[in-house]
């Protein structure tokens, strides 16, 4: 069952991008004062894909080892799903106001989801320019001075206390040696 949850959860990116595009097309139609079937179809399909996005997102969060950092994104995606469903039944005179709410929720929830996937929007340390000639190897702690900066820049965003893809944490020596759900990643010696 765990493999099925993981398999279905991996469709989340597909179902995430569909509601974003379709809902924003529906919003564009609303603001262009289009009426009728095109708006109703775009909103209905966008709302349906928002529901599937939430369902697959819940499965993905279970299988990928996310923790508390999912909370804000979860509330955003649930709010977006409810707002997009409500927009389908909103009277014409309130469509523009509702479309503003849906658009804001798309941007906020998308940003929070992107932060989960790609890490926060901060400058990464320049690991490519790690100058080993500046390391005093007589006083250096090899892991802290040579290995940890590389892991911080390239690995911590997916393998840390809050998010453990593959059940693997790389933010301490002990946890690196412990490995992940597929076993050990390093064998001492």
PDB file of C-alpha atoms in Angstrom:
ATOM      1  CA  UNK A   1       0.000   0.000   0.000  1.00  0.00           C
ATOM      2  CA  UNK A   2       2.906   2.333   0.793  1.00  0.00           C
ATOM      3  CA  UNK A   3       4.213   1.989  -2.774  1.00  0.00           C
ATOM      4  CA  UNK A   4       0.772   2.853  -4.180  1.00  0.00           C
ATOM      5  CA  UNK A   5       0.536   5.973  -1.985  1.00  0.00           C
ATOM      6  CA  UNK A   6       3.992   7.046  -3.145  1.00  0.00           C
ATOM      7  CA  UNK A   7       3.179   6.329  -6.809  1.00  0.00           C
ATOM      8  CA  UNK A   8      -0.094   8.292  -6.796  1.00  0.00           C
ATOM      9  CA  UNK A   9       1.458  11.097  -4.719  1.00  0.00           C
ATOM     10  CA  UNK A  10       4.103  11.661  -7.383  1.00  0.00           C
ATOM     11  CA  UNK A  11       1.362  12.869  -9.744  1.00  0.00           C
ATOM     12  CA  UNK A  12       0.957  15.949  -7.545  1.00  0.00           C
ATOM     13  CA  UNK A  13       3.092  18.234  -9.776  1.00  0.00           C
ATOM     14  CA  UNK A  14       0.882  17.377 -12.767  1.00  0.00           C
ATOM     15  CA  UNK A  15      -2.300  18.188 -10.887  1.00  0.00           C
ATOM     16  CA  UNK A  16      -0.759  21.306  -9.343  1.00  0.00           C
ATOM     17  CA  UNK A  17       0.025  22.962 -12.653  1.00  0.00           C
ATOM     18  CA  UNK A  18      -3.334  22.164 -14.237  1.00  0.00           C
ATOM     19  CA  UNK A  19      -5.423  24.134 -11.719  1.00  0.00           C
ATOM     20  CA  UNK A  20      -3.006  27.034 -11.782  1.00  0.00           C
ATOM     21  CA  UNK A  21      -3.230  27.403 -15.545  1.00  0.00           C
ATOM     22  CA  UNK A  22      -6.919  26.629 -15.877  1.00  0.00           C
ATOM     23  CA  UNK A  23      -8.005  28.806 -12.961  1.00  0.00           C
ATOM     24  CA  UNK A  24      -5.937  31.718 -14.223  1.00  0.00           C
ATOM     25  CA  UNK A  25      -7.486  31.319 -17.697  1.00  0.00           C
ATOM     26  CA  UNK A  26     -10.920  31.371 -16.026  1.00  0.00           C
ATOM     27  CA  UNK A  27      -9.914  34.545 -14.147  1.00  0.00           C
ATOM     28  CA  UNK A  28      -8.727  36.100 -17.411  1.00  0.00           C
ATOM     29  CA  UNK A  29     -12.080  35.280 -19.023  1.00  0.00           C
ATOM     30  CA  UNK A  30     -13.887  36.889 -16.071  1.00  0.00           C
ATOM     31  CA  UNK A  31     -11.840  40.089 -16.358  1.00  0.00           C
ATOM     32  CA  UNK A  32     -12.348  40.190 -20.136  1.00  0.00           C
ATOM     33  CA  UNK A  33     -16.072  40.169 -19.357  1.00  0.00           C
ATOM     34  CA  UNK A  34     -16.554  36.868 -21.121  1.00  0.00           C
ATOM     35  CA  UNK A  35     -19.582  35.030 -19.947  1.00  0.00           C
ATOM     36  CA  UNK A  36     -21.226  31.719 -20.462  1.00  0.00           C
ATOM     37  CA  UNK A  37     -19.787  28.321 -21.088  1.00  0.00           C
ATOM     38  CA  UNK A  38     -16.087  29.163 -21.439  1.00  0.00           C
ATOM     39  CA  UNK A  39     -15.911  30.697 -17.958  1.00  0.00           C
ATOM     40  CA  UNK A  40     -18.029  27.951 -16.393  1.00  0.00           C
ATOM     41  CA  UNK A  41     -15.976  25.180 -18.018  1.00  0.00           C
ATOM     42  CA  UNK A  42     -12.628  26.755 -17.043  1.00  0.00           C
ATOM     43  CA  UNK A  43     -13.765  27.259 -13.441  1.00  0.00           C
ATOM     44  CA  UNK A  44     -15.265  23.756 -13.164  1.00  0.00           C
ATOM     45  CA  UNK A  45     -12.188  22.019 -14.609  1.00  0.00           C
ATOM     46  CA  UNK A  46      -9.902  24.217 -12.467  1.00  0.00           C
ATOM     47  CA  UNK A  47     -11.873  23.351  -9.334  1.00  0.00           C
ATOM     48  CA  UNK A  48     -11.857  19.616 -10.163  1.00  0.00           C
ATOM     49  CA  UNK A  49      -8.081  19.619 -10.723  1.00  0.00           C
ATOM     50  CA  UNK A  50      -7.653  21.609  -7.485  1.00  0.00           C
ATOM     51  CA  UNK A  51      -9.408  18.762  -5.647  1.00  0.00           C
ATOM     52  CA  UNK A  52      -7.139  16.163  -7.281  1.00  0.00           C
ATOM     53  CA  UNK A  53      -4.137  18.359  -6.505  1.00  0.00           C
ATOM     54  CA  UNK A  54      -5.029  18.425  -2.809  1.00  0.00           C
ATOM     55  CA  UNK A  55      -5.577  14.652  -2.747  1.00  0.00           C
ATOM     56  CA  UNK A  56      -2.265  13.847  -4.442  1.00  0.00           C
ATOM     57  CA  UNK A  57      -0.493  16.474  -2.321  1.00  0.00           C
ATOM     58  CA  UNK A  58      -1.670  14.762   0.847  1.00  0.00           C
ATOM     59  CA  UNK A  59      -0.333  11.442  -0.477  1.00  0.00           C
ATOM     60  CA  UNK A  60       2.973  13.012  -1.525  1.00  0.00           C
ATOM     61  CA  UNK A  61       3.436  14.589   1.909  1.00  0.00           C
ATOM     62  CA  UNK A  62       2.932  11.174   3.531  1.00  0.00           C
ATOM     63  CA  UNK A  63       5.459   9.443   1.315  1.00  0.00           C
ATOM     64  CA  UNK A  64       8.228  12.032   1.108  1.00  0.00           C
ATOM     65  CA  UNK A  65       8.933  12.640   4.796  1.00  0.00           C
ATOM     66  CA  UNK A  66       7.746  16.237   5.038  1.00  0.00           C
ATOM     67  CA  UNK A  67       6.947  17.546   8.491  1.00  0.00           C
ATOM     68  CA  UNK A  68       5.734  20.852   9.902  1.00  0.00           C
ATOM     69  CA  UNK A  69       6.895  22.920   6.914  1.00  0.00           C
ATOM     70  CA  UNK A  70       3.923  21.572   4.946  1.00  0.00           C
ATOM     71  CA  UNK A  71       1.429  23.228   7.303  1.00  0.00           C
ATOM     72  CA  UNK A  72       1.160  26.664   5.625  1.00  0.00           C
ATOM     73  CA  UNK A  73       1.117  25.134   2.156  1.00  0.00           C
ATOM     74  CA  UNK A  74      -1.578  22.676   3.284  1.00  0.00           C
ATOM     75  CA  UNK A  75      -3.824  25.497   4.524  1.00  0.00           C
ATOM     76  CA  UNK A  76      -3.170  27.458   1.343  1.00  0.00           C
ATOM     77  CA  UNK A  77      -4.026  24.554  -0.953  1.00  0.00           C
ATOM     78  CA  UNK A  78      -7.176  23.715   1.001  1.00  0.00           C
ATOM     79  CA  UNK A  79      -8.245  27.378   0.909  1.00  0.00           C
ATOM     80  CA  UNK A  80      -7.561  27.521  -2.829  1.00  0.00           C
ATOM     81  CA  UNK A  81      -9.571  24.362  -3.428  1.00  0.00           C
ATOM     82  CA  UNK A  82     -12.541  25.719  -1.459  1.00  0.00           C
ATOM     83  CA  UNK A  83     -12.310  29.136  -3.124  1.00  0.00           C
ATOM     84  CA  UNK A  84     -12.127  27.616  -6.614  1.00  0.00           C
ATOM     85  CA  UNK A  85     -15.145  25.400  -5.879  1.00  0.00           C
ATOM     86  CA  UNK A  86     -17.044  28.405  -4.500  1.00  0.00           C
ATOM     87  CA  UNK A  87     -16.144  30.474  -7.573  1.00  0.00           C
ATOM     88  CA  UNK A  88     -17.979  27.907  -9.723  1.00  0.00           C
ATOM     89  CA  UNK A  89     -21.231  28.820  -7.954  1.00  0.00           C
ATOM     90  CA  UNK A  90     -20.625  32.547  -7.456  1.00  0.00           C
ATOM     91  CA  UNK A  91     -23.231  34.903  -8.950  1.00  0.00           C
ATOM     92  CA  UNK A  92     -21.977  36.941 -11.914  1.00  0.00           C
ATOM     93  CA  UNK A  93     -21.849  40.232  -9.997  1.00  0.00           C
ATOM     94  CA  UNK A  94     -19.333  38.758  -7.505  1.00  0.00           C
ATOM     95  CA  UNK A  95     -17.111  36.869  -9.975  1.00  0.00           C
ATOM     96  CA  UNK A  96     -14.430  39.571 -10.209  1.00  0.00           C
ATOM     97  CA  UNK A  97     -14.052  39.799  -6.429  1.00  0.00           C
ATOM     98  CA  UNK A  98     -13.926  36.007  -6.156  1.00  0.00           C
ATOM     99  CA  UNK A  99     -11.379  35.818  -8.953  1.00  0.00           C
ATOM    100  CA  UNK A 100      -9.085  38.198  -7.048  1.00  0.00           C
ATOM    101  CA  UNK A 101      -9.226  35.885  -4.010  1.00  0.00           C
ATOM    102  CA  UNK A 102      -8.489  32.816  -6.162  1.00  0.00           C
ATOM    103  CA  UNK A 103      -5.593  34.578  -7.907  1.00  0.00           C
ATOM    104  CA  UNK A 104      -4.013  35.631  -4.588  1.00  0.00           C
ATOM    105  CA  UNK A 105      -4.383  32.101  -3.237  1.00  0.00           C
ATOM    106  CA  UNK A 106      -2.753  30.680  -6.405  1.00  0.00           C
ATOM    107  CA  UNK A 107       0.278  32.916  -5.926  1.00  0.00           C
ATOM    108  CA  UNK A 108       0.643  32.391  -2.167  1.00  0.00           C
ATOM    109  CA  UNK A 109       0.071  28.633  -2.294  1.00  0.00           C
ATOM    110  CA  UNK A 110       2.342  28.281  -5.330  1.00  0.00           C
ATOM    111  CA  UNK A 111       5.113  30.167  -3.552  1.00  0.00           C
ATOM    112  CA  UNK A 112       4.774  27.990  -0.451  1.00  0.00           C
ATOM    113  CA  UNK A 113       4.804  24.813  -2.572  1.00  0.00           C
ATOM    114  CA  UNK A 114       7.850  26.018  -4.484  1.00  0.00           C
ATOM    115  CA  UNK A 115       9.619  26.685  -1.193  1.00  0.00           C
ATOM    116  CA  UNK A 116       8.876  23.109  -0.109  1.00  0.00           C
ATOM    117  CA  UNK A 117      10.252  21.703  -3.345  1.00  0.00           C
ATOM    118  CA  UNK A 118      13.176  23.994  -4.080  1.00  0.00           C
ATOM    119  CA  UNK A 119      13.983  25.531  -0.706  1.00  0.00           C
ATOM    120  CA  UNK A 120      13.634  29.114   0.465  1.00  0.00           C
ATOM    121  CA  UNK A 121      14.446  32.061  -1.765  1.00  0.00           C
ATOM    122  CA  UNK A 122      17.832  32.810  -0.232  1.00  0.00           C
ATOM    123  CA  UNK A 123      21.190  32.943  -1.885  1.00  0.00           C
ATOM    124  CA  UNK A 124      22.990  29.626  -1.736  1.00  0.00           C
ATOM    125  CA  UNK A 125      26.575  29.600  -0.491  1.00  0.00           C
ATOM    126  CA  UNK A 126      29.152  29.531  -3.244  1.00  0.00           C
ATOM    127  CA  UNK A 127      30.251  25.922  -2.881  1.00  0.00           C
ATOM    128  CA  UNK A 128      31.725  25.813  -6.354  1.00  0.00           C
ATOM    129  CA  UNK A 129      34.281  28.336  -5.131  1.00  0.00           C
ATOM    130  CA  UNK A 130      35.294  26.426  -2.011  1.00  0.00           C
ATOM    131  CA  UNK A 131      38.984  27.260  -1.739  1.00  0.00           C
ATOM    132  CA  UNK A 132      40.701  24.379   0.020  1.00  0.00           C
ATOM    133  CA  UNK A 133      43.952  26.355   0.132  1.00  0.00           C
ATOM    134  CA  UNK A 134      42.315  28.531   2.819  1.00  0.00           C
ATOM    135  CA  UNK A 135      41.608  25.556   5.073  1.00  0.00           C
ATOM    136  CA  UNK A 136      44.164  25.051   7.801  1.00  0.00           C
ATOM    137  CA  UNK A 137      44.286  21.239   7.758  1.00  0.00           C
ATOM    138  CA  UNK A 138      46.333  21.138  10.963  1.00  0.00           C
ATOM    139  CA  UNK A 139      43.318  22.597  12.824  1.00  0.00           C
ATOM    140  CA  UNK A 140      40.478  21.633  10.502  1.00  0.00           C
ATOM    141  CA  UNK A 141      37.727  19.245  11.359  1.00  0.00           C
ATOM    142  CA  UNK A 142      37.304  17.544   8.004  1.00  0.00           C
ATOM    143  CA  UNK A 143      33.535  17.090   8.155  1.00  0.00           C
ATOM    144  CA  UNK A 144      32.789  20.607   9.485  1.00  0.00           C
ATOM    145  CA  UNK A 145      35.202  22.443   7.186  1.00  0.00           C
ATOM    146  CA  UNK A 146      35.064  20.465   3.926  1.00  0.00           C
ATOM    147  CA  UNK A 147      31.963  18.256   3.805  1.00  0.00           C
ATOM    148  CA  UNK A 148      29.290  20.172   5.727  1.00  0.00           C
ATOM    149  CA  UNK A 149      29.420  23.339   3.522  1.00  0.00           C
ATOM    150  CA  UNK A 150      28.748  21.214   0.417  1.00  0.00           C
ATOM    151  CA  UNK A 151      25.853  19.364   2.072  1.00  0.00           C
ATOM    152  CA  UNK A 152      24.380  22.652   3.341  1.00  0.00           C
ATOM    153  CA  UNK A 153      24.420  24.164  -0.141  1.00  0.00           C
ATOM    154  CA  UNK A 154      23.265  21.170  -2.148  1.00  0.00           C
ATOM    155  CA  UNK A 155      21.463  18.670   0.059  1.00  0.00           C
ATOM    156  CA  UNK A 156      19.854  20.188   3.162  1.00  0.00           C
ATOM    157  CA  UNK A 157      16.853  21.603   1.306  1.00  0.00           C
ATOM    158  CA  UNK A 158      15.560  18.042   0.717  1.00  0.00           C
ATOM    159  CA  UNK A 159      17.251  16.092   3.530  1.00  0.00           C
ATOM    160  CA  UNK A 160      16.845  17.963   6.826  1.00  0.00           C
ATOM    161  CA  UNK A 161      14.840  17.830  10.050  1.00  0.00           C
ATOM    162  CA  UNK A 162      11.656  19.150   8.417  1.00  0.00           C
ATOM    163  CA  UNK A 163      11.901  17.301   5.086  1.00  0.00           C
ATOM    164  CA  UNK A 164      13.433  13.871   4.662  1.00  0.00           C
ATOM    165  CA  UNK A 165      13.137  12.719   1.066  1.00  0.00           C
ATOM    166  CA  UNK A 166      13.663   8.991   0.974  1.00  0.00           C
ATOM    167  CA  UNK A 167      13.758   8.984   4.789  1.00  0.00           C
ATOM    168  CA  UNK A 168      17.281  10.418   4.591  1.00  0.00           C
ATOM    169  CA  UNK A 169      18.635  13.246   6.726  1.00  0.00           C
ATOM    170  CA  UNK A 170      22.004  14.734   5.916  1.00  0.00           C
ATOM    171  CA  UNK A 171      22.197  17.466   8.548  1.00  0.00           C
ATOM    172  CA  UNK A 172      24.333  15.544  11.051  1.00  0.00           C
ATOM    173  CA  UNK A 173      27.093  12.960  10.857  1.00  0.00           C
ATOM    174  CA  UNK A 174      25.123  10.368  12.861  1.00  0.00           C
ATOM    175  CA  UNK A 175      22.069  10.662  10.618  1.00  0.00           C
ATOM    176  CA  UNK A 176      24.187  10.409   7.475  1.00  0.00           C
ATOM    177  CA  UNK A 177      25.647   7.159   8.744  1.00  0.00           C
ATOM    178  CA  UNK A 178      22.158   5.902   9.691  1.00  0.00           C
ATOM    179  CA  UNK A 179      20.978   6.197   6.066  1.00  0.00           C
ATOM    180  CA  UNK A 180      17.447   6.348   4.693  1.00  0.00           C
ATOM    181  CA  UNK A 181      14.626   4.052   3.679  1.00  0.00           C
ATOM    182  CA  UNK A 182      16.801   2.446   0.991  1.00  0.00           C
ATOM    183  CA  UNK A 183      19.592   1.676   3.457  1.00  0.00           C
ATOM    184  CA  UNK A 184      22.956   3.183   4.244  1.00  0.00           C
ATOM    185  CA  UNK A 185      24.432   5.848   1.977  1.00  0.00           C
ATOM    186  CA  UNK A 186      27.936   5.713   3.470  1.00  0.00           C
ATOM    187  CA  UNK A 187      29.840   2.814   4.904  1.00  0.00           C
ATOM    188  CA  UNK A 188      32.632   3.939   7.280  1.00  0.00           C
ATOM    189  CA  UNK A 189      36.107   2.857   6.254  1.00  0.00           C
TER     190      UNK A 189
END
